[in-house]
Coordinates of C-alpha atoms in Angstrom, one line a residue:
M674 CA 99.1 136.7 80.7
Q675 CA 99.4 139.3 83.5
T676 CA 102.6 137.5 84.9
M677 CA 104.1 137.0 81.1
N678 CA 103.7 140.6 80.5
S679 CA 105.4 141.4 83.8
M680 CA 108.6 139.2 83.0
A681 CA 108.9 140.7 79.8
G682 CA 108.5 144.0 81.2
Q683 CA 111.4 143.0 83.4
R684 CA 113.6 141.7 80.8
L685 CA 112.9 144.9 78.8
N686 CA 114.2 147.1 81.5
A687 CA 117.6 145.0 82.6
R688 CA 118.3 145.6 78.7
R689 CA 117.2 149.2 78.5
G690 CA 119.5 149.6 81.8
V691 CA 122.5 148.0 79.9
V692 CA 122.0 150.0 76.9
A693 CA 121.8 153.1 78.8
F694 CA 124.9 152.8 80.5
S695 CA 126.8 151.9 77.4
Q696 CA 125.8 155.2 75.8
M697 CA 127.0 157.3 78.8
R698 CA 129.6 159.5 77.7
T699 CA 130.7 161.4 81.0
P700 CA 132.8 159.3 82.8
V701 CA 131.4 157.2 85.8
S702 CA 132.7 155.8 88.9
R703 CA 133.8 152.3 89.4
S704 CA 131.0 151.8 92.0
T705 CA 128.6 153.2 89.6
R706 CA 129.4 150.7 86.8
V707 CA 129.2 148.1 89.2
R708 CA 125.5 149.2 90.3
V709 CA 124.2 149.6 87.1
Y710 CA 125.3 146.5 85.5
A711 CA 124.0 144.6 89.0
N712 CA 120.5 146.3 88.8
A713 CA 120.1 145.5 85.0
A714 CA 121.4 141.9 85.7
A715 CA 119.1 141.7 88.8
A716 CA 116.2 142.6 87.0
A717 CA 116.9 139.8 84.4
A718 CA 117.4 137.5 87.0
S719 CA 114.1 138.1 89.0
A720 CA 112.1 137.4 85.7
G721 CA 113.5 133.9 86.0
T722 CA 112.8 130.9 87.8
P723 CA 114.2 130.8 91.6
V724 CA 118.2 129.9 92.2
P725 CA 118.9 126.4 93.1
K726 CA 120.5 126.1 96.5
N727 CA 123.2 123.8 94.7
S728 CA 124.2 126.7 91.9
V729 CA 127.8 127.8 93.1
L730 CA 130.2 130.3 91.6
V731 CA 133.8 129.6 92.3
V732 CA 136.0 132.9 91.9
G733 CA 140.0 131.8 91.4
A734 CA 139.0 128.7 90.2
T735 CA 142.3 128.0 88.3
G736 CA 144.5 128.4 91.5
T737 CA 146.1 126.0 94.0
L738 CA 142.5 125.9 96.2
G739 CA 140.0 126.9 93.5
R740 CA 140.5 124.0 91.4
Q741 CA 140.2 121.7 94.6
V742 CA 136.9 123.4 95.7
V743 CA 135.6 123.1 92.0
R744 CA 136.3 119.1 92.3
R745 CA 135.0 118.6 95.5
A746 CA 131.8 120.9 94.5
L747 CA 131.5 118.8 91.5
D748 CA 131.9 115.4 93.5
D749 CA 129.2 116.5 96.2
G750 CA 126.6 117.2 93.6
Y751 CA 126.9 120.8 92.8
D752 CA 126.1 123.0 89.9
V753 CA 129.5 124.6 89.2
R754 CA 130.0 127.8 87.5
C755 CA 133.8 128.9 87.3
L756 CA 134.6 132.7 86.8
V757 CA 137.9 132.9 84.5
R758 CA 139.8 135.6 83.2
P759 CA 139.7 135.7 79.3
R760 CA 143.1 134.3 78.0
P761 CA 144.8 132.8 75.2
N762 CA 144.7 129.5 77.0
P763 CA 141.6 128.7 78.3
A764 CA 140.8 126.7 81.3
D765 CA 139.4 123.6 79.4
F766 CA 140.4 121.2 82.0
L767 CA 137.7 122.9 84.3
R768 CA 134.9 121.9 81.5
D769 CA 136.3 118.7 81.0
W770 CA 135.3 118.1 84.9
G771 CA 132.1 119.1 84.1
A772 CA 131.9 122.6 85.6
K773 CA 130.6 125.7 83.4
V774 CA 132.9 128.4 82.8
V775 CA 132.4 132.4 82.4
N776 CA 134.7 135.0 81.2
G777 CA 134.9 138.0 83.9
D778 CA 137.8 139.9 85.4
L779 CA 138.4 141.3 89.0
T780 CA 139.7 144.3 87.3
D781 CA 136.7 145.1 85.2
P782 CA 133.6 145.4 87.5
S783 CA 131.4 145.6 84.9
S784 CA 132.0 142.1 83.8
I785 CA 131.0 140.8 87.6
P786 CA 127.3 141.2 87.6
A787 CA 126.3 138.9 84.8
C788 CA 128.5 136.0 85.9
L789 CA 126.6 136.1 89.2
V790 CA 122.9 135.3 87.2
G791 CA 121.5 132.2 88.7
V792 CA 123.9 131.6 91.6
H793 CA 123.0 130.9 95.0
T794 CA 126.7 130.9 96.7
V795 CA 130.0 132.6 95.8
I796 CA 133.3 130.8 97.1
D797 CA 136.0 133.4 96.8
C798 CA 139.1 131.5 96.4
A799 CA 140.8 134.1 94.3
T800 CA 143.8 136.5 95.3
A801 CA 146.4 138.3 93.1
R802 CA 149.2 136.6 91.2
P803 CA 152.8 137.8 92.0
E804 CA 153.0 139.7 88.7
E805 CA 149.7 141.5 89.6
P806 CA 149.1 144.8 91.7
T807 CA 147.6 143.1 94.6
R808 CA 145.6 146.4 95.8
K809 CA 143.8 146.4 92.4
V810 CA 142.9 142.5 92.8
D811 CA 142.7 142.0 96.5
W812 CA 140.8 144.9 97.5
E813 CA 139.3 147.2 94.5
G814 CA 138.4 143.7 92.9
K815 CA 137.0 142.0 96.0
V816 CA 134.9 145.2 97.1
A817 CA 133.5 145.5 93.4
L818 CA 132.6 141.5 93.8
I819 CA 130.9 141.9 97.4
Q820 CA 128.9 144.7 96.0
A821 CA 127.9 142.9 92.9
A822 CA 126.9 140.1 95.3
Q823 CA 124.8 142.4 97.7
A824 CA 122.8 143.8 94.2
M825 CA 122.2 140.4 92.9
G826 CA 120.6 139.2 96.1
I827 CA 123.6 136.3 96.5
Q828 CA 122.8 134.2 99.4
R829 CA 126.1 132.8 101.1
Y830 CA 129.4 134.2 100.6
V831 CA 132.8 132.2 101.0
F832 CA 135.6 134.2 101.6
F833 CA 139.2 132.8 102.3
S834 CA 141.7 135.4 104.5
I835 CA 144.7 134.7 106.3
Y836 CA 145.5 133.7 109.6
D837 CA 146.1 136.4 112.1
C838 CA 145.5 139.3 109.2
D839 CA 144.4 142.1 111.6
K840 CA 147.3 141.7 113.6
H841 CA 149.8 143.0 111.1
P842 CA 148.1 146.1 109.2
Q843 CA 152.1 147.1 108.3
V844 CA 152.0 144.1 105.5
P845 CA 149.8 145.1 102.7
L846 CA 148.3 141.9 101.7
M847 CA 147.4 141.0 105.3
N848 CA 145.6 144.6 105.9
I849 CA 143.8 144.3 102.4
K850 CA 142.3 140.7 103.9
S851 CA 141.6 142.3 107.2
C852 CA 139.6 145.4 105.5
T853 CA 137.8 142.8 103.2
E854 CA 136.8 140.7 106.1
K855 CA 135.1 144.2 107.9
F856 CA 133.7 145.0 104.3
L857 CA 132.1 141.6 104.0
E858 CA 130.6 141.8 107.4
A859 CA 129.0 144.9 107.2
S860 CA 127.8 143.9 103.8
G861 CA 124.4 142.1 105.1
L862 CA 125.6 138.9 102.8
D863 CA 125.7 135.4 105.0
Y864 CA 129.3 135.2 104.7
T865 CA 131.4 132.4 106.0
T866 CA 135.2 133.5 106.4
F867 CA 138.2 131.1 106.7
R868 CA 141.4 132.6 107.9
L869 CA 144.6 130.1 106.3
C870 CA 147.8 129.1 107.5
G871 CA 149.2 127.4 104.6
F872 CA 149.2 124.9 101.9
H873 CA 151.0 121.3 102.0
Q874 CA 151.3 122.3 98.1
A875 CA 153.3 125.3 98.9
V876 CA 155.8 122.7 100.5
I877 CA 156.1 120.9 97.4
G878 CA 157.2 123.8 95.2
N879 CA 159.5 125.5 97.9
Y880 CA 161.1 122.4 99.1
A881 CA 160.5 119.1 98.0
V882 CA 160.8 119.7 94.2
P883 CA 164.2 121.7 94.7
I884 CA 165.6 118.9 96.9
L885 CA 164.7 116.1 94.2
E886 CA 166.2 118.2 91.3
E887 CA 169.2 118.8 93.7
R888 CA 168.8 122.9 93.4
S889 CA 169.1 125.5 96.1
V890 CA 166.5 125.5 99.0
W891 CA 165.8 129.0 100.3
G892 CA 165.2 129.0 103.9
T893 CA 165.8 131.7 106.6
N894 CA 167.2 131.6 110.1
D895 CA 164.2 131.8 112.4
E896 CA 161.9 129.7 114.3
S897 CA 158.5 130.3 112.8
R898 CA 156.3 127.6 112.6
T899 CA 153.1 127.2 110.2
A900 CA 150.6 124.3 110.6
Y901 CA 150.1 123.6 106.9
L902 CA 146.6 122.3 105.3
D903 CA 146.1 120.1 102.2
S904 CA 144.0 122.0 99.8
Q905 CA 141.9 119.3 99.2
D906 CA 141.1 119.0 103.0
V907 CA 140.2 122.9 103.0
A908 CA 138.0 122.2 100.0
K909 CA 136.4 119.4 101.9
M910 CA 135.7 122.0 105.1
T911 CA 134.2 124.7 102.5
M912 CA 131.7 122.0 101.2
A913 CA 131.0 121.1 104.8
A914 CA 130.2 124.7 105.6
L915 CA 127.8 125.0 102.9
R916 CA 125.7 122.2 103.9
G917 CA 124.3 123.8 106.9
D918 CA 123.8 127.3 108.6
K919 CA 126.2 126.8 111.7
T920 CA 128.9 128.8 109.7
I921 CA 126.9 131.5 108.7
R922 CA 128.5 135.2 109.7
K923 CA 131.3 133.3 111.2
T924 CA 135.2 133.8 111.1
L925 CA 137.1 130.5 111.3
P926 CA 140.7 129.7 111.5
L927 CA 141.8 126.8 109.5
S928 CA 145.0 125.0 110.3
G929 CA 147.1 121.7 110.2
P930 CA 147.5 119.4 113.1
K931 CA 151.3 120.5 113.7
A932 CA 153.2 123.5 113.0
W933 CA 156.3 123.3 111.2
T934 CA 159.5 125.3 111.0
T935 CA 161.2 125.7 107.8
K936 CA 164.5 123.5 109.1
E937 CA 161.9 120.8 110.2
V938 CA 160.1 120.7 106.9
I939 CA 163.5 120.4 104.8
E940 CA 164.9 118.0 107.2
L941 CA 162.0 115.6 106.4
C942 CA 161.9 116.1 102.9
E943 CA 165.6 115.1 102.9
K944 CA 164.6 112.2 104.6
M945 CA 162.0 111.0 102.5
A946 CA 164.0 111.8 99.3
D947 CA 167.1 109.9 100.7
T948 CA 169.5 112.9 99.8
N949 CA 170.9 116.2 101.2
A950 CA 169.5 119.5 100.4
K951 CA 171.4 122.5 99.2
V952 CA 170.3 125.1 101.9
T953 CA 170.6 129.0 101.3
T954 CA 169.9 130.4 104.4
V955 CA 168.5 134.3 104.0
P956 CA 168.9 136.1 107.5
T957 CA 165.8 138.2 108.6
W958 CA 167.4 141.2 108.9
L959 CA 168.5 141.3 105.2
L960 CA 164.6 140.7 104.1
K961 CA 163.8 143.8 106.0
R962 CA 167.0 145.7 104.3
T963 CA 165.9 144.7 100.9
R964 CA 162.0 145.6 101.5
G965 CA 163.3 149.2 102.5
V966 CA 165.5 149.5 99.1
L967 CA 162.6 148.0 97.1
R968 CA 160.0 150.6 99.0
S969 CA 162.1 153.5 97.5
M970 CA 161.6 152.5 94.1
Q971 CA 157.7 152.8 92.8
W972 CA 158.1 150.1 90.3
A973 CA 159.2 147.8 92.9
A974 CA 156.1 148.6 95.2
D975 CA 154.2 145.3 94.6
A976 CA 157.6 143.5 95.3
A977 CA 158.3 145.3 98.4
D978 CA 154.5 144.7 99.5
R979 CA 155.1 140.9 99.5
L980 CA 158.6 141.1 100.8
A981 CA 156.6 142.7 103.8
F982 CA 154.5 139.2 104.1
A983 CA 157.5 136.9 104.0
E984 CA 159.4 139.3 106.7
V985 CA 156.7 138.7 109.0
L986 CA 156.7 134.8 108.1
S987 CA 160.2 135.2 109.4
N988 CA 159.5 136.8 113.0
N989 CA 159.3 133.2 115.1
E990 CA 155.8 133.3 115.0
V991 CA 153.6 130.3 115.3
W992 CA 150.9 130.5 112.5
Q993 CA 148.8 127.8 114.0
A994 CA 145.2 128.4 115.0
S995 CA 144.5 127.1 119.0
A996 CA 143.5 123.6 120.0
A997 CA 140.5 125.2 121.2
D998 CA 139.6 127.3 118.1
M999 CA 139.9 124.4 115.7
A1000 CA 138.1 122.3 118.3
E1001 CA 135.2 124.7 117.6
T1002 CA 135.8 124.9 113.8
Y1003 CA 135.4 121.2 113.5
R1004 CA 132.6 121.2 115.9
L1005 CA 130.6 123.9 113.4
L1006 CA 131.6 122.0 110.2
D1007 CA 130.6 118.7 111.8
M1008 CA 133.8 116.9 110.9
D1009 CA 136.4 114.8 112.6
P1010 CA 140.0 116.5 113.4
G1011 CA 141.8 113.2 112.4
S1012 CA 139.7 113.1 108.9
V1013 CA 142.7 115.6 107.9
T1014 CA 145.9 114.7 106.2
G1015 CA 149.3 116.0 108.3
L1016 CA 152.2 117.2 106.4
E1017 CA 154.3 114.1 106.9
T1018 CA 151.4 111.6 106.0
Y1019 CA 151.1 114.1 102.7
L1020 CA 155.0 114.1 102.0
Q1021 CA 155.1 110.8 102.1
E1022 CA 152.7 109.7 99.9
Y1023 CA 154.2 112.4 97.8
F1024 CA 157.8 111.0 97.6
S1025 CA 156.6 107.4 97.3
R1026 CA 154.8 108.4 94.3
I1027 CA 157.6 110.6 92.5
L1028 CA 160.3 107.9 93.6
K1029 CA 158.3 105.3 92.1
K1030 CA 157.7 107.2 88.9
L1031 CA 161.6 107.9 88.7
K1032 CA 162.3 104.0 89.1
E1033 CA 159.8 103.1 86.5
V1034 CA 161.5 105.3 83.9
G1035 CA 165.1 105.0 85.3
A1036 CA 165.7 108.7 85.6
S1037 CA 167.7 109.9 88.7
A1038 CA 166.7 112.9 91.1
D1039 CA 169.2 115.5 89.2
R1040 CA 167.4 114.7 85.6
T1041 CA 163.5 115.3 87.0
N1042 CA 161.8 118.0 85.9
F1043 CA 158.0 117.0 86.9
Y1044 CA 156.4 117.5 89.9
V1045 CA 153.8 114.7 90.2

């Protein structure tokens, strides 16, 4: 009876906390809103059964990486919850796969804590879309999410960052990622941070599809190299990290087996599509000058920030972790390096599938408008 009375009291305190917050008339800070809601939700959560270890919340579940993490986690037997913003076109495909969908928004901190009730692990795949303000989503939103995770007692937190982000503070997105890494490290949470170089899927949208549709392909006159990985392999690595404790409080690089220049990627796509690409080369000096113009216009600040990222990618750098660093990553994940798909194999499978479809429907490359 005493236990039942205690549980009832905890639920009542949680309700009172939410009601008290809703009745506040004076403005409150963002951190105060997060703390009040998180404490209320935590009180309610503590009244229930222990959180199962296979309960995960995927943030950014509709994105390139997020959806692959959801599918892999479901295949591995996890109870998957997806934080999705309320919108006219709901993410029904996530429900069809067997995941639960909860409405929340990183730009609305008060919506976050309730989504964390009953969650053991947060897998944070979210990032701002091109039309969204990067700072509001990738910094303010992530700080609110991490603070809520602290208050709710989340057991594991997986964060996806950018390779070498700490070396480029002049690029807003990379600086934000680096600062978020530090904020997460100081939070006390059992985190794992993966620093990504690039996805195979980006190559499809930027190069393969335009070449198939005989549209212009945009490139730069530099020798930068990127070691792309398949987002499905990244999802596999993510779940491998959760199977043990070796990656707790670690920041690990994730890169593919080979780094490619833009020119090499285009040539590879041309070869597999058996056609010549219409390449439009943008000199790096033009990227820098354009960014300078955009930065002088307040309404174009976000576009200038994203152009800064493109500018860094065009500085003849190699976006690939060292062999030793990747060997350590694979060791901690208990994975075979040969289990990941290289870009050439990925593109070969993609073009074989697409060209087979074109042959079946009797279409030519210039009439295609489908990607898979």
